[in-house]
CSV table of C-alpha atoms in Angstrom, one decimal:
chain,number,residue,atom,x,y,z
A,1,MET,CA,2.0,-10.6,15.0
A,2,ALA,CA,2.9,-7.5,13.0
A,3,SER,CA,2.8,-8.0,9.2
A,4,LYS,CA,6.1,-8.1,7.4
A,5,THR,CA,7.4,-5.1,5.6
A,6,TRP,CA,8.7,-5.9,2.1
A,7,ASN,CA,11.7,-4.0,0.8
A,8,VAL,CA,11.0,-3.0,-2.8
A,9,GLY,CA,13.8,-2.4,-5.4
A,10,ILE,CA,12.8,-0.6,-8.6
A,11,VAL,CA,14.6,-1.1,-11.8
A,12,GLY,CA,14.3,2.1,-13.9
A,13,TYR,CA,13.3,5.6,-12.9
A,14,GLY,CA,11.3,6.9,-15.8
A,15,LEU,CA,7.6,7.6,-16.4
A,16,SER,CA,6.5,4.0,-15.5
A,17,ALA,CA,8.3,4.0,-12.1
A,18,LYS,CA,7.4,7.5,-11.1
A,19,THR,CA,3.8,7.6,-12.3
A,20,PHE,CA,2.4,4.1,-12.3
A,21,HIS,CA,4.3,2.3,-9.6
A,22,ILE,CA,5.9,4.3,-6.8
A,23,PRO,CA,2.8,6.4,-5.9
A,24,PHE,CA,0.8,3.1,-5.4
A,25,ILE,CA,3.5,1.2,-3.6
A,26,GLN,CA,3.7,4.0,-1.1
A,27,GLU,CA,0.0,3.7,-0.4
A,28,VAL,CA,0.5,0.1,0.9
A,29,SER,CA,2.0,0.0,4.4
A,30,GLN,CA,3.5,-3.5,3.9
A,31,PHE,CA,5.9,-2.1,1.3
A,32,LYS,CA,8.9,0.2,1.6
A,33,ILE,CA,10.8,1.8,-1.3
A,34,TYR,CA,14.2,0.5,-0.5
A,35,ALA,CA,16.3,1.0,-3.6
A,36,VAL,CA,16.1,2.4,-7.2
A,37,VAL,CA,18.2,1.7,-10.2
A,38,GLN,CA,18.8,5.0,-12.1
A,39,ARG,CA,21.6,4.8,-14.6
A,40,THR,CA,22.1,8.6,-15.2
A,41,PRO,CA,20.7,10.9,-12.5
A,42,LYS,CA,20.4,14.6,-13.3
A,43,PRO,CA,20.1,17.6,-11.0
A,44,ASP,CA,16.4,17.8,-11.6
A,45,ASP,CA,15.8,14.1,-11.9
A,46,ASP,CA,17.4,12.2,-9.1
A,47,ALA,CA,15.7,9.3,-7.3
A,48,GLU,CA,17.9,9.7,-4.3
A,49,LYS,CA,16.8,13.3,-3.9
A,50,ASP,CA,13.2,12.5,-4.5
A,51,HIS,CA,13.2,9.7,-2.0
A,52,PRO,CA,15.7,10.5,0.8
A,53,GLY,CA,17.1,7.4,2.5
A,54,ILE,CA,16.8,5.0,-0.4
A,55,LYS,CA,19.7,3.1,-1.8
A,56,SER,CA,20.6,4.3,-5.3
A,57,TYR,CA,22.2,2.0,-7.8
A,58,ARG,CA,23.5,2.5,-11.3
A,59,SER,CA,23.0,-1.1,-12.5
A,60,ALA,CA,20.2,-3.6,-12.1
A,61,GLU,CA,22.7,-6.4,-11.5
A,62,GLU,CA,24.2,-4.6,-8.5
A,63,MET,CA,20.8,-3.9,-6.9
A,64,ILE,CA,19.3,-7.3,-7.5
A,65,LYS,CA,22.2,-8.9,-5.6
A,66,ASP,CA,21.5,-6.7,-2.6
A,67,GLU,CA,20.2,-9.1,0.1
A,68,GLY,CA,18.0,-6.4,1.6
A,69,VAL,CA,15.7,-6.4,-1.5
A,70,ASP,CA,12.7,-8.6,-1.2
A,71,VAL,CA,10.7,-7.6,-4.3
A,72,VAL,CA,12.1,-6.3,-7.6
A,73,VAL,CA,9.8,-4.1,-9.7
A,74,ILE,CA,11.0,-3.9,-13.4
A,75,THR,CA,9.8,-0.8,-15.2
A,76,THR,CA,12.2,-0.9,-18.2
A,77,ALA,CA,11.5,-1.4,-21.9
A,78,PRO,CA,10.0,-4.8,-22.8
A,79,ASP,CA,13.0,-6.1,-24.7
A,80,SER,CA,14.9,-6.1,-21.4
A,81,HIS,CA,12.2,-7.9,-19.3
A,82,TYR,CA,13.3,-11.5,-19.9
A,83,ASP,CA,16.9,-11.0,-18.8
A,84,LEU,CA,16.0,-8.8,-15.8
A,85,VAL,CA,13.2,-11.1,-14.5
A,86,LYS,CA,15.4,-14.1,-14.9
A,87,LEU,CA,18.3,-12.4,-13.0
A,88,ALA,CA,15.9,-11.4,-10.2
A,89,LEU,CA,14.4,-14.8,-9.8
A,90,GLU,CA,17.8,-16.5,-9.9
A,91,ASN,CA,18.8,-14.3,-7.0
A,92,GLY,CA,15.8,-15.3,-4.9
A,93,LYS,CA,13.6,-12.2,-5.4
A,94,HIS,CA,9.9,-11.9,-5.9
A,95,VAL,CA,9.2,-10.0,-9.1
A,96,VAL,CA,6.7,-7.5,-10.5
A,97,CYS,CA,7.3,-6.9,-14.2
A,98,GLU,CA,5.7,-4.1,-16.3
A,99,LYS,CA,3.5,-5.1,-19.2
A,100,PRO,CA,4.0,-6.3,-21.9
A,101,PHE,CA,5.5,-9.2,-20.0
A,102,THR,CA,7.9,-10.6,-22.6
A,103,PRO,CA,8.2,-10.3,-26.4
A,104,THR,CA,7.5,-14.1,-26.8
A,105,SER,CA,5.4,-16.7,-25.0
A,106,GLN,CA,8.4,-19.0,-25.0
A,107,GLU,CA,10.3,-16.5,-22.9
A,108,ALA,CA,7.2,-16.1,-20.6
A,109,ASP,CA,7.0,-19.9,-20.2
A,110,GLU,CA,10.7,-20.1,-19.1
A,111,LEU,CA,10.2,-17.4,-16.5
A,112,VAL,CA,7.0,-18.9,-15.1
A,113,ALA,CA,8.8,-22.2,-14.8
A,114,LEU,CA,11.8,-20.5,-13.1
A,115,ALA,CA,9.6,-18.7,-10.6
A,116,SER,CA,8.0,-22.0,-9.7
A,117,LYS,CA,11.4,-23.7,-9.3
A,118,GLN,CA,12.6,-20.8,-7.1
A,119,ASN,CA,9.4,-20.8,-5.1
A,120,LYS,CA,9.0,-17.0,-5.8
A,121,LEU,CA,6.0,-15.0,-6.8
A,122,LEU,CA,6.0,-13.6,-10.4
A,123,ALA,CA,3.4,-10.9,-11.2
A,124,VAL,CA,2.9,-8.7,-14.2
A,125,TYR,CA,1.5,-5.1,-13.9
A,126,GLN,CA,-1.9,-5.5,-15.5
A,127,ASN,CA,-3.1,-2.5,-13.5
A,128,ARG,CA,-6.0,-1.7,-15.8
A,129,ARG,CA,-8.1,-4.5,-14.3
A,130,TRP,CA,-8.7,-1.7,-11.7
A,131,ASP,CA,-9.7,1.1,-14.1
A,132,ALA,CA,-12.9,2.5,-12.6
A,133,ASP,CA,-14.8,2.2,-15.9
A,134,PHE,CA,-13.8,-1.4,-16.4
A,135,VAL,CA,-14.8,-2.3,-12.8
A,136,THR,CA,-18.2,-0.6,-13.5
A,137,LEU,CA,-18.7,-2.6,-16.7
A,138,SER,CA,-17.6,-5.8,-15.0
A,139,LYS,CA,-20.3,-5.2,-12.3
A,140,LEU,CA,-23.0,-4.7,-14.9
A,141,VAL,CA,-22.0,-7.9,-16.7
A,142,LYS,CA,-21.8,-10.0,-13.6
A,143,ASN,CA,-25.0,-8.7,-12.0
A,144,GLY,CA,-27.0,-9.5,-15.1
A,145,SER,CA,-28.0,-5.9,-16.1
A,146,LEU,CA,-27.0,-6.6,-19.7
A,147,GLY,CA,-28.3,-10.2,-19.8
A,148,ARG,CA,-26.4,-12.6,-22.1
A,149,VAL,CA,-23.5,-10.5,-23.5
A,150,VAL,CA,-23.1,-11.1,-27.3
A,151,GLU,CA,-20.8,-8.3,-28.3
A,152,PHE,CA,-18.0,-6.5,-26.4
A,153,GLU,CA,-16.2,-3.5,-27.8
A,154,SER,CA,-13.1,-2.0,-26.1
A,155,HIS,CA,-11.2,1.0,-27.6
A,156,ILE,CA,-8.2,3.1,-26.9
A,157,ASP,CA,-8.4,5.5,-29.9
A,158,ARG,CA,-6.5,8.8,-30.1
A,159,HIS,CA,-6.0,11.4,-32.8
A,160,ARG,CA,-2.2,11.5,-33.3
A,161,PRO,CA,-1.9,11.2,-37.1
A,162,GLU,CA,1.6,12.8,-37.3
A,163,GLU,CA,4.7,10.5,-36.9
A,164,PRO,CA,6.2,11.1,-33.5
A,165,ALA,CA,9.6,12.8,-33.3
A,166,ALA,CA,12.5,10.3,-32.7
A,167,ASP,CA,13.4,10.2,-29.0
A,168,ALA,CA,16.3,7.9,-28.0
A,169,SER,CA,14.9,7.7,-24.4
A,170,LYS,CA,11.5,6.4,-25.3
A,171,TRP,CA,10.7,2.9,-26.5
A,172,LYS,CA,7.0,3.2,-27.2
A,173,ASN,CA,7.4,4.5,-30.7
A,174,LYS,CA,10.4,2.3,-31.7
A,175,VAL,CA,10.5,-1.0,-33.6
A,176,ILE,CA,11.8,-3.3,-30.9
A,177,PRO,CA,11.0,-6.8,-29.7
A,178,GLY,CA,7.9,-6.4,-27.5
A,179,GLY,CA,7.2,-3.0,-29.1
A,180,SER,CA,4.3,-1.8,-31.2
A,181,SER,CA,0.7,-0.8,-30.2
A,182,ILE,CA,-0.5,-4.4,-30.1
A,183,TYR,CA,2.0,-5.1,-27.3
A,184,ASP,CA,1.7,-1.7,-25.5
A,185,LEU,CA,-2.0,-1.0,-25.6
A,186,GLY,CA,-3.1,-4.4,-26.7
A,187,SER,CA,-1.7,-6.1,-23.6
A,188,HIS,CA,-4.2,-4.0,-21.6
A,189,LEU,CA,-7.2,-4.5,-23.8
A,190,LEU,CA,-6.7,-8.2,-24.4
A,191,ASP,CA,-6.1,-8.8,-20.7
A,192,GLN,CA,-9.4,-7.0,-19.8
A,193,ALA,CA,-11.3,-9.0,-22.3
A,194,VAL,CA,-9.9,-12.3,-21.2
A,195,TYR,CA,-10.3,-11.4,-17.5
A,196,LEU,CA,-14.0,-10.7,-18.0
A,197,LEU,CA,-15.0,-13.1,-20.8
A,198,GLY,CA,-12.4,-15.9,-20.6
A,199,LYS,CA,-10.1,-17.2,-23.4
A,200,PRO,CA,-11.5,-17.0,-26.9
A,201,GLU,CA,-11.6,-19.9,-29.4
A,202,ARG,CA,-10.4,-18.0,-32.4
A,203,VAL,CA,-8.7,-14.7,-33.3
A,204,THR,CA,-8.9,-12.4,-36.4
A,205,ALA,CA,-6.6,-9.4,-36.4
A,206,PHE,CA,-5.5,-6.5,-38.5
A,207,ILE,CA,-2.3,-4.9,-37.4
A,208,GLY,CA,-0.5,-2.0,-39.1
A,209,SER,CA,-0.2,1.7,-39.3
A,210,GLN,CA,-2.9,4.4,-39.8
A,211,ARG,CA,-0.3,7.2,-40.3
A,212,GLU,CA,0.3,8.4,-43.8
A,213,VAL,CA,4.0,9.1,-43.0
A,214,ASN,CA,5.6,6.2,-41.1
A,215,THR,CA,9.3,6.1,-41.8
A,216,SER,CA,10.1,3.6,-39.0
A,217,GLY,CA,7.5,1.0,-39.9
A,218,PHE,CA,6.2,1.2,-36.3
A,219,GLU,CA,2.8,-0.6,-36.1
A,220,ASP,CA,0.7,2.1,-34.4
A,221,SER,CA,-2.8,0.6,-34.7
A,222,PHE,CA,-4.8,-2.7,-34.5
A,223,THR,CA,-8.2,-4.2,-34.6
A,224,VAL,CA,-8.6,-7.7,-33.0
A,225,LEU,CA,-11.7,-9.8,-33.1
A,226,LEU,CA,-12.0,-12.5,-30.4
A,227,HIS,CA,-14.4,-15.2,-31.3
A,228,TYR,CA,-16.2,-17.0,-28.4
A,229,PRO,CA,-18.7,-19.9,-28.4
A,230,LYS,CA,-22.3,-19.3,-29.4
A,231,GLY,CA,-21.4,-16.3,-31.6
A,232,VAL,CA,-20.2,-14.0,-28.9
A,233,LEU,CA,-17.7,-11.6,-30.3
A,234,ALA,CA,-15.2,-9.2,-28.6
A,235,THR,CA,-13.6,-6.4,-30.5
A,236,VAL,CA,-10.5,-4.7,-29.1
A,237,LYS,CA,-8.9,-1.9,-31.0
A,238,ALA,CA,-6.5,1.1,-30.9
A,239,GLY,CA,-6.0,3.7,-33.5
A,240,VAL,CA,-4.1,6.9,-34.0
A,241,VAL,CA,-6.5,8.6,-36.5
A,242,SER,CA,-9.6,9.3,-34.6
A,243,PRO,CA,-10.6,13.0,-34.7
A,244,ASP,CA,-13.2,13.2,-31.9
A,245,SER,CA,-13.3,15.2,-28.7
A,246,GLU,CA,-15.0,12.2,-26.9
A,247,GLN,CA,-13.5,8.9,-27.7
A,248,LEU,CA,-15.5,5.7,-27.3
A,249,ARG,CA,-14.1,3.4,-24.6
A,250,PHE,CA,-16.6,0.6,-24.2
A,251,TRP,CA,-19.8,-0.5,-26.0
A,252,VAL,CA,-21.1,-3.8,-24.7
A,253,ARG,CA,-24.4,-5.3,-25.8
A,254,GLY,CA,-26.5,-8.1,-24.3
A,255,ASP,CA,-30.0,-9.4,-24.8
A,256,LYS,CA,-31.3,-7.3,-21.9
A,257,GLY,CA,-29.3,-4.2,-22.2
A,258,SER,CA,-26.3,-2.3,-23.4
A,259,PHE,CA,-23.6,-0.2,-21.8
A,260,LYS,CA,-21.8,2.6,-23.6
A,261,LYS,CA,-18.9,4.6,-22.1
A,262,TYR,CA,-16.8,7.4,-23.5
A,263,HIS,CA,-13.5,8.8,-22.1
A,264,PHE,CA,-10.5,7.0,-20.7
A,265,ASP,CA,-10.0,6.1,-17.0
A,266,ILE,CA,-9.0,9.3,-15.2
A,267,GLN,CA,-6.2,8.0,-13.0
A,268,GLU,CA,-3.4,8.5,-15.5
A,269,GLU,CA,-4.6,12.0,-16.3
A,270,GLN,CA,-4.7,12.9,-12.6
A,271,LEU,CA,-1.3,11.4,-12.0
A,272,ARG,CA,0.3,13.5,-14.8
A,273,ALA,CA,-1.3,16.6,-13.3
A,274,GLY,CA,0.2,15.9,-9.9
A,275,VAL,CA,-2.8,14.4,-8.1
A,276,LYS,CA,-1.8,11.4,-6.0
A,277,PRO,CA,-3.5,8.3,-4.7
A,278,GLY,CA,-5.0,9.2,-1.4
A,279,ASP,CA,-5.8,12.7,-2.5
A,280,SER,CA,-9.4,13.7,-2.3
A,281,GLY,CA,-11.1,12.8,-5.6
A,282,PHE,CA,-8.4,10.6,-6.9
A,283,GLY,CA,-9.8,8.1,-9.4
A,284,ARG,CA,-13.3,9.5,-9.2
A,285,GLU,CA,-14.8,10.5,-12.5
A,286,PRO,CA,-16.9,13.7,-12.9
A,287,SER,CA,-20.6,12.9,-13.6
A,288,GLU,CA,-20.4,14.2,-17.1
A,289,ARG,CA,-18.1,11.3,-18.0
A,290,TYR,CA,-20.4,8.6,-16.7
A,291,GLY,CA,-21.5,5.9,-19.1
A,292,THR,CA,-25.1,5.1,-20.1
A,293,LEU,CA,-27.1,2.0,-19.6
A,294,THR,CA,-29.9,1.1,-21.9
A,295,THR,CA,-32.3,-1.7,-20.9
A,296,VAL,CA,-35.4,-3.2,-22.4
A,297,GLN,CA,-38.4,-2.8,-20.1
A,298,ASP,CA,-41.9,-3.9,-21.1
A,299,GLY,CA,-40.8,-3.9,-24.8
A,300,LYS,CA,-39.4,-0.3,-24.6
A,301,PHE,CA,-35.9,1.0,-24.4
A,302,VAL,CA,-35.0,2.8,-21.2
A,303,LYS,CA,-31.8,4.9,-21.1
A,304,GLU,CA,-30.2,6.0,-17.9
A,305,VAL,CA,-26.9,7.3,-16.5
A,306,ALA,CA,-24.7,4.5,-15.2
A,307,PRO,CA,-22.5,6.1,-12.5
A,308,THR,CA,-18.9,5.0,-12.4
A,309,VAL,CA,-18.3,2.9,-9.3
A,310,GLU,CA,-16.3,4.1,-6.3
A,311,PRO,CA,-12.8,3.4,-7.7
A,312,PRO,CA,-10.6,0.7,-6.1
A,313,THR,CA,-7.7,2.5,-8.0
A,314,TRP,CA,-4.5,0.9,-9.1
A,315,THR,CA,-3.5,0.8,-5.4
A,316,GLU,CA,-5.6,-2.4,-5.3
A,317,TYR,CA,-2.9,-4.1,-7.4
A,318,TYR,CA,-0.3,-3.6,-4.7
A,319,ARG,CA,-2.8,-4.4,-1.9
A,320,LYS,CA,-3.4,-7.8,-3.6
A,321,LEU,CA,0.3,-8.3,-4.1
A,322,ALA,CA,0.9,-7.7,-0.3
A,323,ARG,CA,-1.8,-10.3,0.5
A,324,ALA,CA,-0.3,-12.8,-1.9
A,325,LEU,CA,3.2,-12.3,-0.4
A,326,ALA,CA,1.7,-13.0,3.0
A,327,GLY,CA,0.1,-16.2,1.6
A,328,GLU,CA,-3.4,-14.8,1.9
A,329,GLY,CA,-4.6,-14.7,-1.7
A,330,ASP,CA,-3.8,-14.9,-5.4
A,331,LEU,CA,-1.5,-12.6,-7.3
A,332,PRO,CA,-3.2,-9.5,-8.8
A,333,ALA,CA,-2.0,-10.8,-12.3
A,334,SER,CA,0.3,-13.7,-12.4
A,335,GLY,CA,3.1,-14.5,-14.9
A,336,ALA,CA,1.1,-17.4,-16.1
A,337,GLU,CA,-1.9,-15.2,-16.8
A,338,ALA,CA,0.3,-12.7,-18.6
A,339,ARG,CA,1.8,-15.5,-20.7
A,340,GLU,CA,-1.6,-16.2,-22.1
A,341,ILE,CA,-1.9,-12.6,-23.2
A,342,ILE,CA,1.5,-12.7,-24.9
A,343,ARG,CA,0.4,-15.9,-26.7
A,344,LEU,CA,-2.8,-14.1,-27.9
A,345,ILE,CA,-0.6,-11.3,-29.2
A,346,GLU,CA,1.5,-13.8,-31.2
A,347,LEU,CA,-1.7,-15.2,-32.6
A,348,THR,CA,-2.9,-11.7,-33.6
A,349,GLN,CA,0.3,-11.2,-35.5
A,350,GLU,CA,0.0,-14.5,-37.2
A,351,SER,CA,-3.6,-13.8,-38.2
A,352,SER,CA,-2.7,-10.3,-39.5
A,353,LYS,CA,0.2,-11.6,-41.5
A,354,LEU,CA,-1.7,-14.5,-43.0
A,355,GLY,CA,-5.0,-12.6,-43.5
A,356,LYS,CA,-7.1,-15.3,-41.9
A,357,THR,CA,-8.7,-16.3,-38.6
A,358,VAL,CA,-6.5,-18.6,-36.4
A,359,ASP,CA,-7.4,-21.0,-33.7
A,360,VAL,CA,-6.3,-20.3,-30.1
């Protein structure tokens, strides 16, 4: 029997939809881009022209009620996620929601319960589980190359010390529910840490701004310590004052070895340059960006290059989604899993505000 083709309706036609979703949806044969919600098309920015044959809608409400839509992908700002996910589920659609899932864990709980009631799949776009560097690190941890891991560091640091210019069309530098760096970048870093190490016991966090001029009060930086049993510590952080040509991404230490990696996963960089999934070399790091593995052998430190693995790429997210829709596996990242990350974010905010470590 031929596999079902799922009609996908996308809410929003900005950077998220064009760069992080559509190229990967198109790589999976079980999906068809069926409809797009774009409120204000322009001559040089028109979903209908970019994707001939799709249905073009001006409102999410109208598209979600289209009986031809099977899966709704929500790519709008986080303060709109709750209402849009709720509407889609109530109208009998499966849903993929961009991260951060929701501004609050209470909203996330309500949506997870609604998805269960409606018997629909609810996934959140934690695509960086398939960053090539994270997959490489995960392999080293799981195959015992590092031994017992005692310290895990994960960074997304950039040197952007100037306050960004106000842009009404962009939410990422605005003070909104579900905004700030801890929601934007933190949802990725916390998800990776929990995916690899499990849920921590306690959290200590520092959230604020590193910029000297910050008229909006936007929280652009954070450092979060995740405390695990037996003294294991994970540090996840993002900053905007980091003047370095090579930014540290991972530094993970165990009793048998350590892994250190610089540079960010290359997929976003390639996508912005016009390289697409399926193109030769997509997702593959040049050798000069490989990490290093240091192990202890006969009492001596041995340092070697740790080649980045053959990348599954973010296409794997939608491959797994297709299998889950067919009843053949788990979701790539469920609403319930994403809810746990939102709850962790709330605890980091509490810790930072109170200036103390809090229990999870």
